[in-house]
PDB file of C-alpha atoms and ligand atoms in Angstrom:
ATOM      1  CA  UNK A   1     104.170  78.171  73.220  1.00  0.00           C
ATOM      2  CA  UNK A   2     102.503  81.499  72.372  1.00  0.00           C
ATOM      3  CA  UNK A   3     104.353  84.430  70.691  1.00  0.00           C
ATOM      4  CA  UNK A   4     105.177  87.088  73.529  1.00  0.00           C
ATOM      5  CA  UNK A   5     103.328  89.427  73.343  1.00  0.00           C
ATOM      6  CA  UNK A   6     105.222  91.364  75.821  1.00  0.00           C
ATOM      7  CA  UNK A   7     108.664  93.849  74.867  1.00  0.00           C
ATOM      8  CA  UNK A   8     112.097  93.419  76.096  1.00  0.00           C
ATOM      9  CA  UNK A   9     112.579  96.439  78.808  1.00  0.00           C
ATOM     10  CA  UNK A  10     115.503  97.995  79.663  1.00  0.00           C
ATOM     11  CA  UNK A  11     117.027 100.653  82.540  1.00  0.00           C
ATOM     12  CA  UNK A  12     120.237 102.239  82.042  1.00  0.00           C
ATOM     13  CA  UNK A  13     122.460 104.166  84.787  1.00  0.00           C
ATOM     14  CA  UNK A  14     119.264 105.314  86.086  1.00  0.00           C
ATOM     15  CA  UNK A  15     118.703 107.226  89.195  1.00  0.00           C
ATOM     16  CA  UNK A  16     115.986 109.230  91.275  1.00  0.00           C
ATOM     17  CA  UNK A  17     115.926 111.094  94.342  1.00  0.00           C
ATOM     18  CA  UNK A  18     113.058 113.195  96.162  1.00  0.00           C
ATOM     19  CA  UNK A  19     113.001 116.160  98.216  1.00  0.00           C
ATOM     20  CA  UNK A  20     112.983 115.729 101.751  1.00  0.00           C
ATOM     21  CA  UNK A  21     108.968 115.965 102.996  1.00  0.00           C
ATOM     22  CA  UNK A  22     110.354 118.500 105.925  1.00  0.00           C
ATOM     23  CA  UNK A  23     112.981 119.953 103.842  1.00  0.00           C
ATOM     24  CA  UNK A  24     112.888 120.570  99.955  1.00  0.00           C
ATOM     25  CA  UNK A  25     116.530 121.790  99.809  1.00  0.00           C
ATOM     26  CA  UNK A  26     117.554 117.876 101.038  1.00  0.00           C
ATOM     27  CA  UNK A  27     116.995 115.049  98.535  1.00  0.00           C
ATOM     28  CA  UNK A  28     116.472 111.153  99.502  1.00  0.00           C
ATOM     29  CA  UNK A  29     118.269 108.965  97.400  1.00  0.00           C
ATOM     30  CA  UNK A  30     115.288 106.763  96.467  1.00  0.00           C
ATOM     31  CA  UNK A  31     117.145 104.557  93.439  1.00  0.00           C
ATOM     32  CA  UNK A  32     120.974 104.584  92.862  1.00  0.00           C
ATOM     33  CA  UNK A  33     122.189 103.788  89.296  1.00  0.00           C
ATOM     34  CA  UNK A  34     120.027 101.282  88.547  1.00  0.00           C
ATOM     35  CA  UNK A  35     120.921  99.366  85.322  1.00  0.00           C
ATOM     36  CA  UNK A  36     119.017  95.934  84.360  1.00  0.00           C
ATOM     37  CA  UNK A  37     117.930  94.491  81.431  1.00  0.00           C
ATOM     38  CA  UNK A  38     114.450  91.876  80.735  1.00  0.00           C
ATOM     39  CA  UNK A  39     113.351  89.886  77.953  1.00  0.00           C
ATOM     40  CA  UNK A  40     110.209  89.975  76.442  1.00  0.00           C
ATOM     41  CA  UNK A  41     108.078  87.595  78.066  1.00  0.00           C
ATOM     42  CA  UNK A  42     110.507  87.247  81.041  1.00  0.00           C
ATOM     43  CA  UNK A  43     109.023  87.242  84.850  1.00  0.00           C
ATOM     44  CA  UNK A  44     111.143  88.967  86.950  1.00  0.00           C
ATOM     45  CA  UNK A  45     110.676  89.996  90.872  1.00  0.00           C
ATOM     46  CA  UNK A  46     112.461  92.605  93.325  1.00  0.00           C
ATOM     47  CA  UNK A  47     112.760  91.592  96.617  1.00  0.00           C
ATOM     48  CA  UNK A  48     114.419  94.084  98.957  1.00  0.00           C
ATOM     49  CA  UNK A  49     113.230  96.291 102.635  1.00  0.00           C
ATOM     50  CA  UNK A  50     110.873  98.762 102.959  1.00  0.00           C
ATOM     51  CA  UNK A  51     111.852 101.857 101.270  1.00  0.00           C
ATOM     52  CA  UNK A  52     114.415 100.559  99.239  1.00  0.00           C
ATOM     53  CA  UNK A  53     112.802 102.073  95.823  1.00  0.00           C
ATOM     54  CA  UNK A  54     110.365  99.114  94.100  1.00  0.00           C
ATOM     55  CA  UNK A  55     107.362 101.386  93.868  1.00  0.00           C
ATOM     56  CA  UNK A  56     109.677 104.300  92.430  1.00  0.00           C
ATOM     57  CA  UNK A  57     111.128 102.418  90.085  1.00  0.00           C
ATOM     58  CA  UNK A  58     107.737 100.798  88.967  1.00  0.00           C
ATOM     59  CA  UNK A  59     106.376 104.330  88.727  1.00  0.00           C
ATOM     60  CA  UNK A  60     109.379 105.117  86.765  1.00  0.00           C
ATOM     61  CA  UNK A  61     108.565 102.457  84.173  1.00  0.00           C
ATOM     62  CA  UNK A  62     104.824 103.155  83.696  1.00  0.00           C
ATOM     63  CA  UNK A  63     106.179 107.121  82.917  1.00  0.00           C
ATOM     64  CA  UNK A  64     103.975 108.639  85.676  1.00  0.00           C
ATOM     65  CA  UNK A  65     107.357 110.195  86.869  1.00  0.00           C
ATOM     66  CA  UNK A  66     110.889 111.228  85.268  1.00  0.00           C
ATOM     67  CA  UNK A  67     114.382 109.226  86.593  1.00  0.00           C
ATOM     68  CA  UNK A  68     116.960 111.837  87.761  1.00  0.00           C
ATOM     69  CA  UNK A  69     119.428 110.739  85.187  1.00  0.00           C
ATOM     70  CA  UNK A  70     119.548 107.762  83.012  1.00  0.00           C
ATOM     71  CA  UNK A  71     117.479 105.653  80.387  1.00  0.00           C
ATOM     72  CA  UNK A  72     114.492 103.803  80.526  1.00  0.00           C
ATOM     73  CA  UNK A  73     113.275 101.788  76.854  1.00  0.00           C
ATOM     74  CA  UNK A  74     110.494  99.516  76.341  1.00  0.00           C
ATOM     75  CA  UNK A  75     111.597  98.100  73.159  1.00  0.00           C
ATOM     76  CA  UNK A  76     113.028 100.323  70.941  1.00  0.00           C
ATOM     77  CA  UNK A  77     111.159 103.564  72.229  1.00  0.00           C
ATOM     78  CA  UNK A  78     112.043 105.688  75.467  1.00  0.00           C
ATOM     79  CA  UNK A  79     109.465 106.109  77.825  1.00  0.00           C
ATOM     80  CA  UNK A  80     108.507 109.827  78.304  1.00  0.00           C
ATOM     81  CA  UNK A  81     104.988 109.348  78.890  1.00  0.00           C
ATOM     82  CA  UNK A  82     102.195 106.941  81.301  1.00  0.00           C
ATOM     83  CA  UNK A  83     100.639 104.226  78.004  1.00  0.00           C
ATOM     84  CA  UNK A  84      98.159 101.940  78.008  1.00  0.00           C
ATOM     85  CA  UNK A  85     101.234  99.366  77.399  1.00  0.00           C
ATOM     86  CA  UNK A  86     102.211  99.330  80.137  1.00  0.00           C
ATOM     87  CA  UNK A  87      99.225  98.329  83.198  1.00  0.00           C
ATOM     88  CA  UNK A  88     100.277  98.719  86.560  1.00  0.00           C
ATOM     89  CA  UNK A  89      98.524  96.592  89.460  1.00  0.00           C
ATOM     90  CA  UNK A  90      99.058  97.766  93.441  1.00  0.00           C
ATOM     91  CA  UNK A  91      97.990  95.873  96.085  1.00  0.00           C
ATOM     92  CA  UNK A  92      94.881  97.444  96.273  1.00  0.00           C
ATOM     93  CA  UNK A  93      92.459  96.455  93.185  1.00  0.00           C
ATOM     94  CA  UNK A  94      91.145 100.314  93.466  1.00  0.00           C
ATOM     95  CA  UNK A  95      87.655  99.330  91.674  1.00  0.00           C
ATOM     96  CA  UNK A  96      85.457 101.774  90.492  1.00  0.00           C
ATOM     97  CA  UNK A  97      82.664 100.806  93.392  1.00  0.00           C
ATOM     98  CA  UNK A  98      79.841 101.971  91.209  1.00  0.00           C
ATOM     99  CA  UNK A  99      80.609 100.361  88.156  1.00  0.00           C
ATOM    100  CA  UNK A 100      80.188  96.419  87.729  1.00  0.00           C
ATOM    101  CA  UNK A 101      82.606  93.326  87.245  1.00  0.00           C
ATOM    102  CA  UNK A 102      82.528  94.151  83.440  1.00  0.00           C
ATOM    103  CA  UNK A 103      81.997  98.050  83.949  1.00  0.00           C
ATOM    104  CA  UNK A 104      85.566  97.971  85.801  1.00  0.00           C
ATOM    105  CA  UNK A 105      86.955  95.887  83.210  1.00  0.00           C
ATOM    106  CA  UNK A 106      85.311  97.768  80.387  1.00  0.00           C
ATOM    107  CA  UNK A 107      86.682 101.350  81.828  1.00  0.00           C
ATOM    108  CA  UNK A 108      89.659 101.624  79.897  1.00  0.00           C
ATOM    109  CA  UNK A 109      88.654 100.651  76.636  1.00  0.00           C
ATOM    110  CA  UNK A 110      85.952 103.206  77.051  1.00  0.00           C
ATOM    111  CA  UNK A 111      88.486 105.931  77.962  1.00  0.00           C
ATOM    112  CA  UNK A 112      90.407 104.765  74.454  1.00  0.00           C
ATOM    113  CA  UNK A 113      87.161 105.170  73.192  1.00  0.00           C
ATOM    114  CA  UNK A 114      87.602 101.689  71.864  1.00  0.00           C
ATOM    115  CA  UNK A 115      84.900  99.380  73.149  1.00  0.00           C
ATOM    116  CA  UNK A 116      82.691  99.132  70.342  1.00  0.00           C
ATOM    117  CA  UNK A 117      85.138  97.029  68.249  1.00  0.00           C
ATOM    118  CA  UNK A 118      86.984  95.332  71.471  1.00  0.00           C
ATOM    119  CA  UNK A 119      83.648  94.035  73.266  1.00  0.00           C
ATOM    120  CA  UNK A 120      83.869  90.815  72.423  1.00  0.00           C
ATOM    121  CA  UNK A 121      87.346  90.535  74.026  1.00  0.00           C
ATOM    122  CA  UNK A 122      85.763  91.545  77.483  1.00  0.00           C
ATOM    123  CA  UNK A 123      83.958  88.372  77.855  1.00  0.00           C
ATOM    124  CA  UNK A 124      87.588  86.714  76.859  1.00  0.00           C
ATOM    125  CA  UNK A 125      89.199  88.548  79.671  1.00  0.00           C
ATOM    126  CA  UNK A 126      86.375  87.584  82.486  1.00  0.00           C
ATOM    127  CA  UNK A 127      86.571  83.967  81.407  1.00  0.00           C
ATOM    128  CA  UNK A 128      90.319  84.247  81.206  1.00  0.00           C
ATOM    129  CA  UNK A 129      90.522  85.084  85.028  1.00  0.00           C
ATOM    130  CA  UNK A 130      87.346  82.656  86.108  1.00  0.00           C
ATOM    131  CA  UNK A 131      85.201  86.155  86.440  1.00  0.00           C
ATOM    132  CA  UNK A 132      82.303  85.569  83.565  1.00  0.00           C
ATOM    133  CA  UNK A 133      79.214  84.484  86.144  1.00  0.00           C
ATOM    134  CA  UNK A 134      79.796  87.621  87.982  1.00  0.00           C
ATOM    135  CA  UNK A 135      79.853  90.331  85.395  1.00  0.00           C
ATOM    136  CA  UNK A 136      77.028  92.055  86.770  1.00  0.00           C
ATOM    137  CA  UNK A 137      78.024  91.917  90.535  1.00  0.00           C
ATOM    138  CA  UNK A 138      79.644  95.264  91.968  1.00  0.00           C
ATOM    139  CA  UNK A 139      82.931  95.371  93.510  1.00  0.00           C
ATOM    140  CA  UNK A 140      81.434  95.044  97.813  1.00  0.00           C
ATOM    141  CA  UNK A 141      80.486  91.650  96.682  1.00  0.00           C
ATOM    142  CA  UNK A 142      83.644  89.979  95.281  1.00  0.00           C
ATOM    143  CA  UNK A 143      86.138  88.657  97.605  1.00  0.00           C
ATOM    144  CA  UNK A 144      89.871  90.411  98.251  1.00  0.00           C
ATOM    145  CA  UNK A 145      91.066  87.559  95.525  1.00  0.00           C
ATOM    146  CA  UNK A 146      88.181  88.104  93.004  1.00  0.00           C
ATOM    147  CA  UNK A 147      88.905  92.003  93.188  1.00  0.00           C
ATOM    148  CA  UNK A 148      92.401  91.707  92.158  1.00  0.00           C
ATOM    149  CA  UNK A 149      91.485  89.106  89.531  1.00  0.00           C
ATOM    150  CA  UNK A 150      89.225  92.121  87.782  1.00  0.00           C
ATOM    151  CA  UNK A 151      92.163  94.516  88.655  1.00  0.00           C
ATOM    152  CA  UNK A 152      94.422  92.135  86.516  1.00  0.00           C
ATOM    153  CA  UNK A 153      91.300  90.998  83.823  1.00  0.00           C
ATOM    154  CA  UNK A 154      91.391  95.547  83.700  1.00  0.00           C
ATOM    155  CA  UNK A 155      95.112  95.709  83.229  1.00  0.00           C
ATOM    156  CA  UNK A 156      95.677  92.480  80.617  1.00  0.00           C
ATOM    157  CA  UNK A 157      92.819  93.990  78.181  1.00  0.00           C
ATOM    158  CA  UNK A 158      94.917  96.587  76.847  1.00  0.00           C
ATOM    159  CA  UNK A 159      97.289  93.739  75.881  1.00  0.00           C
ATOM    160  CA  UNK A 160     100.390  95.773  77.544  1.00  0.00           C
ATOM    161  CA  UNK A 161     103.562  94.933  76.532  1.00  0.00           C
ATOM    162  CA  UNK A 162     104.910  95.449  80.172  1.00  0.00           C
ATOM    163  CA  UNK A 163     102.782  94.482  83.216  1.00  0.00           C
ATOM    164  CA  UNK A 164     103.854  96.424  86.270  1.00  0.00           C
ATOM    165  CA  UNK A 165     102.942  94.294  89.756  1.00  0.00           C
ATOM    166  CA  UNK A 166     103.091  96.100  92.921  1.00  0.00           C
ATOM    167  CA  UNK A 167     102.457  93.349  95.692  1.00  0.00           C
ATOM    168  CA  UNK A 168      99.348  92.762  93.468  1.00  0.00           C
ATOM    169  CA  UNK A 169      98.410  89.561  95.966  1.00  0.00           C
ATOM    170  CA  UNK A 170      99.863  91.396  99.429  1.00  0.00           C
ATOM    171  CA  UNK A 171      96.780  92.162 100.820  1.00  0.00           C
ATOM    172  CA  UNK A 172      95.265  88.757 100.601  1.00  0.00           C
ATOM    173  CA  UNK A 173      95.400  85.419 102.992  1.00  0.00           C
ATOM    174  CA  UNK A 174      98.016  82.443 102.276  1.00  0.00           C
ATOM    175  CA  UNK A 175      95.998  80.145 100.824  1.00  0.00           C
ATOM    176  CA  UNK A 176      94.114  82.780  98.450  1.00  0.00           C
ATOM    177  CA  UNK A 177      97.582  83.753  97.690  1.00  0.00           C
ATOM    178  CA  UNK A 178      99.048  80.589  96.383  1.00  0.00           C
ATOM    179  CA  UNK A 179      95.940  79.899  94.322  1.00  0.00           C
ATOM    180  CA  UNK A 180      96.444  84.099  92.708  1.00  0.00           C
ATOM    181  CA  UNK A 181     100.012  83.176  91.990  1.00  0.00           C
ATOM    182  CA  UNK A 182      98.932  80.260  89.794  1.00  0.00           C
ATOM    183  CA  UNK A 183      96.129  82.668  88.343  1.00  0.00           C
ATOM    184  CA  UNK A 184      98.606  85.266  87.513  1.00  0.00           C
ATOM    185  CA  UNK A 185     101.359  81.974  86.264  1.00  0.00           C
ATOM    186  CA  UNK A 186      98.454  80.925  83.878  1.00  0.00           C
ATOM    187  CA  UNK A 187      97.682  84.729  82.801  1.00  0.00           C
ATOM    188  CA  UNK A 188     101.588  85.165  81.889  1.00  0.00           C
ATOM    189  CA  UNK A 189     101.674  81.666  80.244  1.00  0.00           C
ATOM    190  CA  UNK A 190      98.729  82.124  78.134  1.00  0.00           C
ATOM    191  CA  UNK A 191      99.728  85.699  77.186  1.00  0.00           C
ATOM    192  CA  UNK A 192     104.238  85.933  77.405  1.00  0.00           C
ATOM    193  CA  UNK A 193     103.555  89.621  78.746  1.00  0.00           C
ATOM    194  CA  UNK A 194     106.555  90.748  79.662  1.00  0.00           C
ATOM    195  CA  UNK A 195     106.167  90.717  83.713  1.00  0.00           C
ATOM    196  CA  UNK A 196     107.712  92.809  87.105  1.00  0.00           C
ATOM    197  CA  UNK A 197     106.736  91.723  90.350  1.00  0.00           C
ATOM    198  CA  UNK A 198     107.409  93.576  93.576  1.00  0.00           C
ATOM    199  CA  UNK A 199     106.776  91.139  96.887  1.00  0.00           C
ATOM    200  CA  UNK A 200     107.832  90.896 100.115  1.00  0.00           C
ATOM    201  CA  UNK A 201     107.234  86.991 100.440  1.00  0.00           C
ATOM    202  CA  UNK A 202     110.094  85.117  98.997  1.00  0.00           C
ATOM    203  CA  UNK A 203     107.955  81.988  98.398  1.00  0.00           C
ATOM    204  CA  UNK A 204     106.215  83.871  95.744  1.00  0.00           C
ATOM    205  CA  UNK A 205     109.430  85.103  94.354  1.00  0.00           C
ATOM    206  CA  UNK A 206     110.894  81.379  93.985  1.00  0.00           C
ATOM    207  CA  UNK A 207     107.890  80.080  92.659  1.00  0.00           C
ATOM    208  CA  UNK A 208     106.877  82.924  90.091  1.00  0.00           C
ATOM    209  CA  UNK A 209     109.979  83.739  88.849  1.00  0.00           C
ATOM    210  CA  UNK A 210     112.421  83.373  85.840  1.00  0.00           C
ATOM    211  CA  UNK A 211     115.077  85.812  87.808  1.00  0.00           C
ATOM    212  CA  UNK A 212     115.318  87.562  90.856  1.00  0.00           C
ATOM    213  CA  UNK A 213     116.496  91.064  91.851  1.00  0.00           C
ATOM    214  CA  UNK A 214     117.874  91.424  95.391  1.00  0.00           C
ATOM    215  CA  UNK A 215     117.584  94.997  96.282  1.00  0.00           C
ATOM    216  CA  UNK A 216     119.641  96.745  98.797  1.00  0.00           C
ATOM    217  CA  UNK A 217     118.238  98.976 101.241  1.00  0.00           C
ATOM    218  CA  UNK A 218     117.643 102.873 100.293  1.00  0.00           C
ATOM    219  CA  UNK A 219     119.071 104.398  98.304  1.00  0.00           C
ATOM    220  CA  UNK A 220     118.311 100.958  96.392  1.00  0.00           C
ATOM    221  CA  UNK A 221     120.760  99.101  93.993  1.00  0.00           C
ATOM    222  CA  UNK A 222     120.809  95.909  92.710  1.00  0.00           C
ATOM    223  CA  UNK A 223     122.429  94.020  95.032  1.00  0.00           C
ATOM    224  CA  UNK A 224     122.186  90.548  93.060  1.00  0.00           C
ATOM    225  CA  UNK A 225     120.346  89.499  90.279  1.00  0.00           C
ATOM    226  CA  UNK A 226     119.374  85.340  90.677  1.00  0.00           C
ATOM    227  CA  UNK A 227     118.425  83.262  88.099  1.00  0.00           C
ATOM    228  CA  UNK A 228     115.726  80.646  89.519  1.00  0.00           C
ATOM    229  CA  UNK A 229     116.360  77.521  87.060  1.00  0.00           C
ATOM    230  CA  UNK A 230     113.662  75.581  88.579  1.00  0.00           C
ATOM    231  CA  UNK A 231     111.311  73.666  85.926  1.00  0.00           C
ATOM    232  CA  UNK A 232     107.754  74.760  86.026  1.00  0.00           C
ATOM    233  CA  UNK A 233     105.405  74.546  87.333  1.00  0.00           C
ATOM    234  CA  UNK A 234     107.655  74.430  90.644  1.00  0.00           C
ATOM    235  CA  UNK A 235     107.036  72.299  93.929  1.00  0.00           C
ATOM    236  CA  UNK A 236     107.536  74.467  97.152  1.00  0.00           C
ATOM    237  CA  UNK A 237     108.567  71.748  99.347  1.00  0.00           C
ATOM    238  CA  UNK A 238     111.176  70.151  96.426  1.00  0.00           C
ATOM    239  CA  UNK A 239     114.733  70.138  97.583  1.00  0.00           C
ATOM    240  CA  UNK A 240     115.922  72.674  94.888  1.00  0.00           C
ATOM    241  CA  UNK A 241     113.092  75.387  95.854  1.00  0.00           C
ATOM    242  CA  UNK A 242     113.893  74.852 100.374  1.00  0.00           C
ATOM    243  CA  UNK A 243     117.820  75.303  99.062  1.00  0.00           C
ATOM    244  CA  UNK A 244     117.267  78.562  97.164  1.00  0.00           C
ATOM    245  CA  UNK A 245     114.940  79.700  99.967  1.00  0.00           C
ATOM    246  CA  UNK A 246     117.727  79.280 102.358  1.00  0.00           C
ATOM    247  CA  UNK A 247     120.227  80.946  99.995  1.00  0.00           C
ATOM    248  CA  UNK A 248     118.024  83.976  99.992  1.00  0.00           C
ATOM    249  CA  UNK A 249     117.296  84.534 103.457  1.00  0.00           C
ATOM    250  CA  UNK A 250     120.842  84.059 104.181  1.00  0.00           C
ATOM    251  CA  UNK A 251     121.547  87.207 101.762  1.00  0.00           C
ATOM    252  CA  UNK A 252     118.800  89.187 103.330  1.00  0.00           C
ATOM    253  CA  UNK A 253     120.350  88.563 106.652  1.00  0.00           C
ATOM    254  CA  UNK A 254     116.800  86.924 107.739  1.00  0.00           C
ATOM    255  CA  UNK A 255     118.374  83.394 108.149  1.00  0.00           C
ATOM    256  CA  UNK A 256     118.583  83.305 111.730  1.00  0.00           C
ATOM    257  CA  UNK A 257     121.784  83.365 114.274  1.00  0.00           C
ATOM    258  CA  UNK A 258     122.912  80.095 113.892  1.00  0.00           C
ATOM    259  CA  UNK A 259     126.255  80.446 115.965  1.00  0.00           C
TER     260      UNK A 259
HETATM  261  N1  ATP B 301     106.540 111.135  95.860  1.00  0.00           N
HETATM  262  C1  ATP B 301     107.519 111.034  96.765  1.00  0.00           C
HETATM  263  N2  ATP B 301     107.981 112.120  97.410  1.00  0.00           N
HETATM  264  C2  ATP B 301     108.989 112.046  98.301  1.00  0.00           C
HETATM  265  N3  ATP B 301     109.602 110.901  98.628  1.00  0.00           N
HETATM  266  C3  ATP B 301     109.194 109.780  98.033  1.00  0.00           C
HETATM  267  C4  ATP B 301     108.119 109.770  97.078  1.00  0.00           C
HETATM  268  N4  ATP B 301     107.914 108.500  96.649  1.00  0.00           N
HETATM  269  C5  ATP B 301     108.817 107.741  97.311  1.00  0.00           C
HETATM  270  N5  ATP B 301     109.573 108.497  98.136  1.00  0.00           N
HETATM  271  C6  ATP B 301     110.686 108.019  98.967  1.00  0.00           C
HETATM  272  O1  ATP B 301     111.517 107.173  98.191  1.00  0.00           O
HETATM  273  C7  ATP B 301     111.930 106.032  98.923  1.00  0.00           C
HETATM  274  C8  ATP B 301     111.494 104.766  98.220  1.00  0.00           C
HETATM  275  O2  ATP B 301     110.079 104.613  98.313  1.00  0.00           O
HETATM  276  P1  ATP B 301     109.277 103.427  97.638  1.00  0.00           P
HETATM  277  O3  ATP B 301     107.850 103.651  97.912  1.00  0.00           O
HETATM  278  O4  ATP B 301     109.698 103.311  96.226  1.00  0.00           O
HETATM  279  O5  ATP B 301     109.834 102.168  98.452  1.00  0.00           O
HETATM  280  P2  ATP B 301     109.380 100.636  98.379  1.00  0.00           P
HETATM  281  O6  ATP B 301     110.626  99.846  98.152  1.00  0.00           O
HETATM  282  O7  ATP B 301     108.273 100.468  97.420  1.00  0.00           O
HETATM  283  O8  ATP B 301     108.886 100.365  99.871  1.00  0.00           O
HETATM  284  P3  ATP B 301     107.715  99.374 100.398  1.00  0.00           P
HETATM  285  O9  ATP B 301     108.329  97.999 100.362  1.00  0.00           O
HETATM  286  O10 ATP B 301     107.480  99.835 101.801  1.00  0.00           O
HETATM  287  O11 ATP B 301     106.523  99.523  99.513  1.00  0.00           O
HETATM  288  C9  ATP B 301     111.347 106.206 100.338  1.00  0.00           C
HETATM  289  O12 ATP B 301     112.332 106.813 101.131  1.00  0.00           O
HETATM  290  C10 ATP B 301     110.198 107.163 100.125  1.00  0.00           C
HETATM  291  O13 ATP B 301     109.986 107.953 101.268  1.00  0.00           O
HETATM  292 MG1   MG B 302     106.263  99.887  97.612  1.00  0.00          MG
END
């Protein structure tokens, strides 16, 4: 197994609220007292409704915006500022349209002015996500699921020590879908970054996950944190993965009225 590279992360007490759009004296509770602890290399998802706070909190952790009240550490340093450790990846790739396969991948070593001596490591990262013959082709001519595979390729080169996932495979069909979760499996294997996935689709949660956060809806808390103790890499028809499934939905209240 490789040595993580990715950093234990950890949210204390921490909570965030915005104005009101239509009234700035009323806040929304967006995130209530949110506490939770990962390992380094751990994958974890949130599950919970609409509204319920993942995209704050992910915000939170890249440092693009300040909690309330509370802590948040990546190892053994606050976060008080957006760093190239820690990549963030929504469900739209949001590639630079004029710039190439490698040009998008490229970008943010050349903003760290670092390119010249991390080259090399670009042609790593395209074969790493299956990308190398199409270095030269511009974003209109990749599919949905070869655009996020750059978006990820862009995110993975600064070797974060946290990668941020906000419904990075949402936008794309089923089957494209299960084939991006093994990409992103494979990425997180190969590299033990320390992972957060927000989804909707608890099939993706089961089969990606070491642990699963069930969030209430807004303001969100952690309703229930699961531990998925499924050996990898998982079947989605086994027994063991249809019983967890069923577990879930039942907490969500999505089950079904059985009575
Ligand atoms: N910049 C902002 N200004 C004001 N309110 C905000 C802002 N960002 C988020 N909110 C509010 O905070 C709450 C949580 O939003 P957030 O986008 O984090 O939810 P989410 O769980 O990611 O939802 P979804 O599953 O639909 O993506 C919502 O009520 C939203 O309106
Ligand atoms: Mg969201």
């Amino acid at each position: 197994m490789v040595a993580a590279e990715g950093s234990v992360l950890r949210v204390r007490e921490m909570r965030k609220s915005f104005p009101k759009p239509d009234n700035a004296e009323v806040r929304t509770h967006a995130l209530d007292t949110i506490s939770l602890s990962v390992a380094a290399g751990e994958l974890v998802s949130f599950l919970g409704p609409s509204g319920c706070g993942k995209s704050t909190l992910l915000r939170l952790l890249t440092g693009l915006d300040t909690p309330d009240s509370g802590e948040l550490w990546v190892g053994d340093e606050p976060i008080t500022a957006p760093s190239a450790e820690r990549g963030l990846v929504f469900q739209d790739p949001n590639l630079f349209p004029w710039l190439t396969v490698r040009g998008n991948i490229e970008a943010g070593l050349v903003a760290r002015g670092v390119l010249r001596e991390k080259r090399s490591e670009v042609d790593d990262f395209m074969r790493l996500v299956g990308l190398e013959s199409f270095a030269n082709a511009f974003p209109h001519h990749l599919s949905g699921g070869m655009a996020q595979r750059v978006a990820l390729a862009r995110a993975l080169i600064n070797h974060p020590k946290v990668l941020l996932l906000d419904e990075p495979l949402g936008a794309l069909d089923a089957f494209t879908r299960m084939r991006m979760q093994d990409e992103v499996l494979r990425l997180w294997q190969a590299r033990r970054t320390t992972m957060l996935l927000v989804t909707h689709d608890i099939d993706e949660a089961i089969y990606m996950s070491d642990r699963i956060v069930l969030m209430t809806p807004r303001p969100g808390r952690i309703e229930r944190i699961i531990e998925v103790a499924l050996d990898r890499p998982r079947q989605r028809n086994s027994p063991e993965f249809l019983n967890l499934r069923g577990d879930i939905l039942e907490l969500l209240h999505f089950a079904g009225d059985a009575h």
